[in-house]
CSV table of C-alpha atoms in Angstrom, one decimal:
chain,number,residue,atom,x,y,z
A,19,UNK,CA,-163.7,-24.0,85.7
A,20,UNK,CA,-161.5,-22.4,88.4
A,21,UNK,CA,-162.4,-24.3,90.8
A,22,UNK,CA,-161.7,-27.5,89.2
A,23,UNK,CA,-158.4,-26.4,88.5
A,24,UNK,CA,-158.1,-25.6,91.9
A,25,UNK,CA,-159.3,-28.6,93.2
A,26,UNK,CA,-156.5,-30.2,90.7
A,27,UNK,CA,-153.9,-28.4,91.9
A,28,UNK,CA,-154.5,-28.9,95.6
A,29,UNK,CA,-154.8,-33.0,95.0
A,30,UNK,CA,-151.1,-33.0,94.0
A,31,UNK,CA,-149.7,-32.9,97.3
A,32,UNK,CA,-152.3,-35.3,98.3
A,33,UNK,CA,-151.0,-37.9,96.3
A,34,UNK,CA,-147.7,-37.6,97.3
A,35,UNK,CA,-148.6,-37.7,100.7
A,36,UNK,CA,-150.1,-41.1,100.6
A,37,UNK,CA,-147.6,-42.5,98.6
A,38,UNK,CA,-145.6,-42.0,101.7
A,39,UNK,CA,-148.0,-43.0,103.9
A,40,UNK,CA,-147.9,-46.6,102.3
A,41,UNK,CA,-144.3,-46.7,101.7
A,42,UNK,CA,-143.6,-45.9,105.3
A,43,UNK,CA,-146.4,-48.6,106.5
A,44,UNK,CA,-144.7,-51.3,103.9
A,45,UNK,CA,-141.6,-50.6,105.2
A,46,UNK,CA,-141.8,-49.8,108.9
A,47,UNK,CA,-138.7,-47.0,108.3
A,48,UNK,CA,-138.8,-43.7,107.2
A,49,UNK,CA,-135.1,-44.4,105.7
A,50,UNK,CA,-136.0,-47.8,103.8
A,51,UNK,CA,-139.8,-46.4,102.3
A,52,UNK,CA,-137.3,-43.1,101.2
A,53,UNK,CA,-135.2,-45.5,99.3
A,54,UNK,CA,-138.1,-46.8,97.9
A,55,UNK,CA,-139.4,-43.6,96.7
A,56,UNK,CA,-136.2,-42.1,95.7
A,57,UNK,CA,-136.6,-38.9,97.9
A,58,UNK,CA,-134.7,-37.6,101.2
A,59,UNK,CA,-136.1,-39.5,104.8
A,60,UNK,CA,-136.3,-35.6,105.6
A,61,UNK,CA,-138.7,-34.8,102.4
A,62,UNK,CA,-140.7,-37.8,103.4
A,63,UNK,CA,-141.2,-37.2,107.0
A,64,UNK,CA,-142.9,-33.6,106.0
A,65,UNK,CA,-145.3,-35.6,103.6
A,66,UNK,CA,-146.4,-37.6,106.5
A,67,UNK,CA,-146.7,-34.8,109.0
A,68,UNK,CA,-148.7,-32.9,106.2
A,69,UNK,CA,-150.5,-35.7,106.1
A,70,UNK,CA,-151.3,-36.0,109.5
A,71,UNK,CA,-151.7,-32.2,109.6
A,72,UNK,CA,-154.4,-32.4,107.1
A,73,UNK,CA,-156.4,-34.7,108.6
A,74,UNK,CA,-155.6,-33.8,112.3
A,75,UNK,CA,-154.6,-37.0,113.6
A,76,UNK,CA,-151.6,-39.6,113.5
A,77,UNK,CA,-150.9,-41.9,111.0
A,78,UNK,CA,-148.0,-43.7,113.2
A,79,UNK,CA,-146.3,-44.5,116.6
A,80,UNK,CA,-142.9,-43.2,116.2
A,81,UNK,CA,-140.3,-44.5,118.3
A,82,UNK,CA,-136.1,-44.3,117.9
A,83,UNK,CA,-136.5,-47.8,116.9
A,84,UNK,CA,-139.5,-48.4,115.2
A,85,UNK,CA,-142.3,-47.0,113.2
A,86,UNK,CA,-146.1,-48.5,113.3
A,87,UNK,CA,-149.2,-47.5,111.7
A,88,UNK,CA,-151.8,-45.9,114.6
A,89,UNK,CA,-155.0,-47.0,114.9
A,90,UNK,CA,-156.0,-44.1,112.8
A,91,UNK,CA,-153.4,-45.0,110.5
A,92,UNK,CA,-154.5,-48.7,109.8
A,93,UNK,CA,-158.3,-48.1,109.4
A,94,UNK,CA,-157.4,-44.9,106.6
A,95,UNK,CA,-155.2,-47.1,105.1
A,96,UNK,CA,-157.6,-49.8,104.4
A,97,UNK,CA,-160.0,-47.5,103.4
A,98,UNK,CA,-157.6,-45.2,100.7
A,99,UNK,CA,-155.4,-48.5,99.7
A,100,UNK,CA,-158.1,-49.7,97.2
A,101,UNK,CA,-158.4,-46.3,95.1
A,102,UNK,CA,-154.1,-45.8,95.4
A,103,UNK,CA,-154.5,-49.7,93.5
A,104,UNK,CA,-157.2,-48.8,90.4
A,105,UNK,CA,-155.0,-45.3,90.5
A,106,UNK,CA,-151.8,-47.5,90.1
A,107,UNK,CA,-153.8,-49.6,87.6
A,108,UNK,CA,-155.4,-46.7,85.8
A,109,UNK,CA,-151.4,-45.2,85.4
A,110,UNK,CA,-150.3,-48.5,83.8
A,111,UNK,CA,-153.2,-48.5,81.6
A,112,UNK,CA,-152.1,-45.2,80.0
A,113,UNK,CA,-148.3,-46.4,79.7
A,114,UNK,CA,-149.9,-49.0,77.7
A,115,UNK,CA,-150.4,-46.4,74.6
A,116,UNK,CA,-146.7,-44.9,75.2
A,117,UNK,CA,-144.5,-46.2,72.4
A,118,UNK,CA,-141.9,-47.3,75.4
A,119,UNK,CA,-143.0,-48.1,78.5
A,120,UNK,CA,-142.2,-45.9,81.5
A,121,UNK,CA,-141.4,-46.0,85.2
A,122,UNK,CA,-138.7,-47.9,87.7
A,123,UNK,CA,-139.1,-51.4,88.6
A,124,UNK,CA,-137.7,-52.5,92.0
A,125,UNK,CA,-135.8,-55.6,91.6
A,126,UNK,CA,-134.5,-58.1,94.8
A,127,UNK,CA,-131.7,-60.5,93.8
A,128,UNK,CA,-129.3,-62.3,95.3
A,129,UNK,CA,-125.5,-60.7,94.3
A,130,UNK,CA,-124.7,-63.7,92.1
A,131,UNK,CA,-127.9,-63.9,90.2
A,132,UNK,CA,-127.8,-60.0,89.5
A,133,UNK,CA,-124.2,-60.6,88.4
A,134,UNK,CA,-125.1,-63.8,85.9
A,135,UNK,CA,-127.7,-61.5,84.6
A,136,UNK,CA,-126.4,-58.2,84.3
A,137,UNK,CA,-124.8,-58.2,80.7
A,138,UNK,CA,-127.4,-60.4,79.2
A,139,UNK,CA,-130.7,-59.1,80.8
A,140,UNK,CA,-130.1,-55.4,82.8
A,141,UNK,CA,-127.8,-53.7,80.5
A,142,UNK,CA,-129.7,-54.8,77.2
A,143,UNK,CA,-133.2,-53.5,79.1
A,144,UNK,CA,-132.0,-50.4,79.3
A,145,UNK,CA,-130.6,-49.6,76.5
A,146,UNK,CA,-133.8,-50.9,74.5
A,147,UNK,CA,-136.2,-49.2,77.2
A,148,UNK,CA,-134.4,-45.5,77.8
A,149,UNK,CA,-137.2,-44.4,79.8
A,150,UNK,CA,-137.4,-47.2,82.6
A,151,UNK,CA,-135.3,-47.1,85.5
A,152,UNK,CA,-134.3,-50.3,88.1
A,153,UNK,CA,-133.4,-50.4,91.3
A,154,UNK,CA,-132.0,-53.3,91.8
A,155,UNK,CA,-131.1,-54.6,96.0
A,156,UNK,CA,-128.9,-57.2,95.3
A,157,UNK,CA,-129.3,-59.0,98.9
A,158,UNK,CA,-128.3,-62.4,99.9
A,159,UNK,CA,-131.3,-62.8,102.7
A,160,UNK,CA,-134.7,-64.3,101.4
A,161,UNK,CA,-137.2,-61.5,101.6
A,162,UNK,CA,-140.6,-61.4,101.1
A,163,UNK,CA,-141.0,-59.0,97.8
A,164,UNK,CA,-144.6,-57.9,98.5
A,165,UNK,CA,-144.1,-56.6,101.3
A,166,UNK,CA,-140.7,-54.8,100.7
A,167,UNK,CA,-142.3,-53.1,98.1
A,168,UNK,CA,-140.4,-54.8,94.9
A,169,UNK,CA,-142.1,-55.6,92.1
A,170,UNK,CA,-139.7,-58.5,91.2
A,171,UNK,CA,-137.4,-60.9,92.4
A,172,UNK,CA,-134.3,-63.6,91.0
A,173,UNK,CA,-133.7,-66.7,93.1
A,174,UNK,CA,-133.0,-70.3,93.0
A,175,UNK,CA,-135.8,-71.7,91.6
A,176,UNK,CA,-136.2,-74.0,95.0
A,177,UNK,CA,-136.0,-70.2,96.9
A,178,UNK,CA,-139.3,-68.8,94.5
A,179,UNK,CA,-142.5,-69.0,96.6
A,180,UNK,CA,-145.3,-70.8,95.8
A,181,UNK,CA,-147.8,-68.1,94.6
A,182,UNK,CA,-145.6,-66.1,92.4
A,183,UNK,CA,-144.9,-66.0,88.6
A,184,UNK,CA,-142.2,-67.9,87.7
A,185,UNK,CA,-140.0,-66.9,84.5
A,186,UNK,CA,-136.8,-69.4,84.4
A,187,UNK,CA,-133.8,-67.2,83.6
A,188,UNK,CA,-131.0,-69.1,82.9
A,189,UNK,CA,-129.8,-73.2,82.7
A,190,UNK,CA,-129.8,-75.5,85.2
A,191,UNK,CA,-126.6,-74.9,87.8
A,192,UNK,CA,-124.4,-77.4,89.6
A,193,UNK,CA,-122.6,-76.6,92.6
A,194,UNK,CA,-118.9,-78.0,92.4
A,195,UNK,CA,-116.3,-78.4,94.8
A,196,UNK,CA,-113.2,-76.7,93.8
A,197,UNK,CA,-109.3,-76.7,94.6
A,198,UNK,CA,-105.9,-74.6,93.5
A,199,UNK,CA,-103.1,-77.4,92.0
A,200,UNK,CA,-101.1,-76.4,94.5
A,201,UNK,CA,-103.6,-77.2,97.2
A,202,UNK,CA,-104.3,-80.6,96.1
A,203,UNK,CA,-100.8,-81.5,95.3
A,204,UNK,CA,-100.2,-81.8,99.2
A,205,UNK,CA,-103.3,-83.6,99.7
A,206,UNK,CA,-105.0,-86.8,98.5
A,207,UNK,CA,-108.0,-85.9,96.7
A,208,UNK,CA,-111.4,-86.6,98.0
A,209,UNK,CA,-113.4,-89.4,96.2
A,210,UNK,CA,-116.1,-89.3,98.5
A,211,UNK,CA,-118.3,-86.4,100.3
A,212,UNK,CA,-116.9,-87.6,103.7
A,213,UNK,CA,-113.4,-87.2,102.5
A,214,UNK,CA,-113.9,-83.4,102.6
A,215,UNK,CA,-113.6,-83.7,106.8
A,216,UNK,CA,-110.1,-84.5,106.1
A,217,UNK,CA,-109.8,-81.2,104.1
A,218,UNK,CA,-109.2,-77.5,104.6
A,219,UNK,CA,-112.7,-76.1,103.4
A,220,UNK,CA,-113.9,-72.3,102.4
A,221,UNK,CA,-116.8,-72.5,104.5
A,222,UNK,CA,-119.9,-70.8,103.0
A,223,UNK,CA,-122.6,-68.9,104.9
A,224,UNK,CA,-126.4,-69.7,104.8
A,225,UNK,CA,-128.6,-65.9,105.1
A,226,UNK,CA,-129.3,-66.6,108.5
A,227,UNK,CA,-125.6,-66.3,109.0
A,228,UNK,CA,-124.9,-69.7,110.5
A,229,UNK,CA,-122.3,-71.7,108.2
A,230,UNK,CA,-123.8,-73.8,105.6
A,231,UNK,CA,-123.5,-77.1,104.8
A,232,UNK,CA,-122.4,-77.9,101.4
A,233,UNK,CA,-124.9,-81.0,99.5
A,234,UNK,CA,-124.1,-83.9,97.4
A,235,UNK,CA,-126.4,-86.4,95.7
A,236,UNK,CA,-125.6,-89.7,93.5
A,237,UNK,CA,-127.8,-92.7,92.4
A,238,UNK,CA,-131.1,-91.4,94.5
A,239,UNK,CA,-128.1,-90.8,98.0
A,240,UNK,CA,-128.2,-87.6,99.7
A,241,UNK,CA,-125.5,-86.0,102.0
A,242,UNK,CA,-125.0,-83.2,103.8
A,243,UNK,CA,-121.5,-82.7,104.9
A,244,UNK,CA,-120.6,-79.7,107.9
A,245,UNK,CA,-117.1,-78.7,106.8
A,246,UNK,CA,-114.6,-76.9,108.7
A,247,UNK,CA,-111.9,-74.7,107.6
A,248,UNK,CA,-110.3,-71.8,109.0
A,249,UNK,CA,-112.4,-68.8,106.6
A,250,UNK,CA,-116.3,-68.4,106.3
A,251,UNK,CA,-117.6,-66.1,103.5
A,252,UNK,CA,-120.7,-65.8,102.2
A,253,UNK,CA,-119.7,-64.2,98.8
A,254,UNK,CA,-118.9,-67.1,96.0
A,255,UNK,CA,-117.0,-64.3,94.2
A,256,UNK,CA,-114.8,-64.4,97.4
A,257,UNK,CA,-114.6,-67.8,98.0
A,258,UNK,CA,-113.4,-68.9,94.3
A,259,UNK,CA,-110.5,-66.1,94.9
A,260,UNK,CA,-109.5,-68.0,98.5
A,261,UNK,CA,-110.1,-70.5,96.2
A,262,UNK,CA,-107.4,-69.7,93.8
A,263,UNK,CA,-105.0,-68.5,96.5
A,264,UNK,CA,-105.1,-72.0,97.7
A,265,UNK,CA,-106.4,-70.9,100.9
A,266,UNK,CA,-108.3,-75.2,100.5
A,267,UNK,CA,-112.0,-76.3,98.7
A,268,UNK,CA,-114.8,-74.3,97.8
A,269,UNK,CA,-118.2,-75.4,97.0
A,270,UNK,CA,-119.1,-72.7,94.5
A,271,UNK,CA,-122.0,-72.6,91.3
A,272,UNK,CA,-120.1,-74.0,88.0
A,273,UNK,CA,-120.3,-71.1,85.6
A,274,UNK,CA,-118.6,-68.7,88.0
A,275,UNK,CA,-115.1,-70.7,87.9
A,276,UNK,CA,-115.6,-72.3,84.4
A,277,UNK,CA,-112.6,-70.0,83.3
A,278,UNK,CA,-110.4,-70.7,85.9
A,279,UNK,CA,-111.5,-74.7,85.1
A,280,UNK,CA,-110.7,-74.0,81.7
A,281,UNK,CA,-107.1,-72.4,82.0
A,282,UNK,CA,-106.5,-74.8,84.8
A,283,UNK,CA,-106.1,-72.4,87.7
A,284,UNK,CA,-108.9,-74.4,89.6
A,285,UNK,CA,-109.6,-78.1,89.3
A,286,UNK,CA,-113.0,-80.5,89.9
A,287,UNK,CA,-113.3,-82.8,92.4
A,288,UNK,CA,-116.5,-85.0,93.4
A,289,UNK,CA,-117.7,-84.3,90.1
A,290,UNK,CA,-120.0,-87.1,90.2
A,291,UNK,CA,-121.8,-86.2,93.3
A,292,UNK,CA,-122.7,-82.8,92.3
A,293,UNK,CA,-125.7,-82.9,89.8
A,294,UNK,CA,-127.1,-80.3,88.0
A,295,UNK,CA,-130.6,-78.6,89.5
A,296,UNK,CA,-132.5,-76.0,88.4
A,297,UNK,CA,-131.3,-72.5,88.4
A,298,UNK,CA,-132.2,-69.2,88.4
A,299,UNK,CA,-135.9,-67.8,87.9
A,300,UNK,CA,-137.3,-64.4,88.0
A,301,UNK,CA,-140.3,-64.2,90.0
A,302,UNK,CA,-143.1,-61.8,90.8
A,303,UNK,CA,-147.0,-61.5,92.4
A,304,UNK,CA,-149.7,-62.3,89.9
A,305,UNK,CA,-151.6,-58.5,90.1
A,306,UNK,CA,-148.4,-57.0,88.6
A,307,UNK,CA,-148.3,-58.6,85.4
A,308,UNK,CA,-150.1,-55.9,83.9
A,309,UNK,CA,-147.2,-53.4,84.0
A,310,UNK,CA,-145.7,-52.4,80.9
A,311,UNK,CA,-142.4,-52.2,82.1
A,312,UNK,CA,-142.5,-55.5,83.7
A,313,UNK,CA,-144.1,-57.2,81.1
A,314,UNK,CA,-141.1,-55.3,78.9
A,315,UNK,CA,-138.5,-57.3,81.3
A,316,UNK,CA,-140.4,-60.4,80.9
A,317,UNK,CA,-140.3,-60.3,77.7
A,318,UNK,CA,-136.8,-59.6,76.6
A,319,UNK,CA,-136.1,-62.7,79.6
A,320,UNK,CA,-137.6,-65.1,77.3
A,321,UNK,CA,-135.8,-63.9,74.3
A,322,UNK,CA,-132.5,-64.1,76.0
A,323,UNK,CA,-132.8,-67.9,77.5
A,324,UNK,CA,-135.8,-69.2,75.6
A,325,UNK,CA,-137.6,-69.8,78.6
A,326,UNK,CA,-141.3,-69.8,77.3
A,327,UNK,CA,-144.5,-68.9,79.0
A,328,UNK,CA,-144.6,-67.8,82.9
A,329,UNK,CA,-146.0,-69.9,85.3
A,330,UNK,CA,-147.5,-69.7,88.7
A,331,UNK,CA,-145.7,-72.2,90.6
């Protein structure tokens, strides 16, 4: 009997250890895979070299600018990855029987989708669920969730890939082109996309940091206009306040300056080239829908917009 307790005992660090060992490996950094894990980069470093310590070779090639599973590394992680999975599994399968589910859910979102959702989705979650936790990266740049180690994500619909569980998450959006009174007082306003070269413009920026173009469709016609203006953001939040200072246009998503539409601070232009498309749409890999706490979020997602069943896209 004391030995098994033993044996108990001494596995604890074990597991810890390779949880680092695939964070690190997911992540390629010591400082992102401690983010990850909510510990210090210093705590995790001594689980790896325990690790390697324990088994008496390296797990990684450590360099001041990169970190890469060994040889060693790669073929003990392929053999340990299945049993840290069914453990993973076997975990969820007891939160099942908890009367609340428990655990942190890592989230990726761009900014404006985690700030459309955070009073109807986040903040209700939380208070419903007291015992989950999310850690939420609200990042512009397309990432691939899998393999930075989230177990969710909210984008554009057109932005979801093709192999993950789609949960729509809100209406369809329009992106409208926008202008202070006082900016379009000194200037005749645009009837047509290709008026807007003729225009001071709030340029927007794509995530690979080069300026995007804004779009515009009508009766089947696309166009794809490169405006020019003196300021380039890559924030709407920022752009509708140039906006409103009248710095010129801005091609933002409608519900973000509906109250300045409403109390007249903004006004619509090009209204009829800017159709409506669909909007946002939590996403995630098919294996995880078997977590309680994601199934939780899920959940209270379609009882907020209505949005029915998940589907693989």
């Amino acid at each position: 009997m004391h030995g098994s307790v033993n044996q108990i005992e001494q596995s604890e660090p074990v597991f810890s250890e390779l949880r680092a060992l695939v964070a690190v490996s997911t992540h390629r950094s010591f400082r992102r895979a401690a983010t990850e894990l909510g510990v210090a980069p210093s705590t995790l470093s001594h689980a790896v070299a325990s690790l390697e310590e324990r088994l008496g070779v390296k797990m990684f090639h450590r360099t001041t600018r990169s970190v890469s599973l060994s040889e060693a590394g790669e073929r003990f992680l392929e053999r340990v990855r299945p049993a840290l999975d069914q453990l993973a599994e076997a975990m969820e399968t007891a939160n099942d029987f908890r009367a609340t589910p428990r655990g942190t859910l890592r989230i990726n979102a761009s900014a404006f989708a985690m700030q459309k959702l955070m009073e109807p989705v986040v903040l209700p979650f939380l208070a419903r669920y007291p015992e989950m936790r999310l850690d939420i990266v609200a990042d512009d740049k397309l990432v691939d969730i899998v393999a930075g180690g989230f177990d969710a994500g909210v984008r554009l619909a057109e932005a979801v890939p093709a192999d993950m569980v789609s949960v729509p998450c809100g209406a369809p959006m329009r992106w409208i082109v926008v202008g202070a009174p006082a900016y379009l007082a000194k200037r005749k306003r645009p009837r047509h996309p290709t008026d807007l070269l003729q225009h001071t413009c709030i340029r927007s920026r794509m995530p690979s940091r080069a300026p995007s173009p804004w779009w515009f469709e009508k009766d089947g016609k696309q166009l794809e206009i490169a405006v020019d203006g003196p300021l380039t953001l890559d924030s709407s939040m920022l752009m509708t306040s140039a906006a409103l200072g009248g710095v010129g246009l801005a091609w933002v998503p409608d519900w973000m300056v509906q109250p300045h539409l409403d109390s007249g601070a903004l006004v619509s232009v090009l209204g009829n080239w800017t159709p409506a498309f669909p909007g946002l749409c939590f996403y995630y890999p098919p294996h995880r829908h078997s977590a309680a706490g994601l199934r939780a979020l899920v959940a209270l997602i379609r009882e907020r917009f209505g949005s029915g069943a998940a589907r693989v896209r």
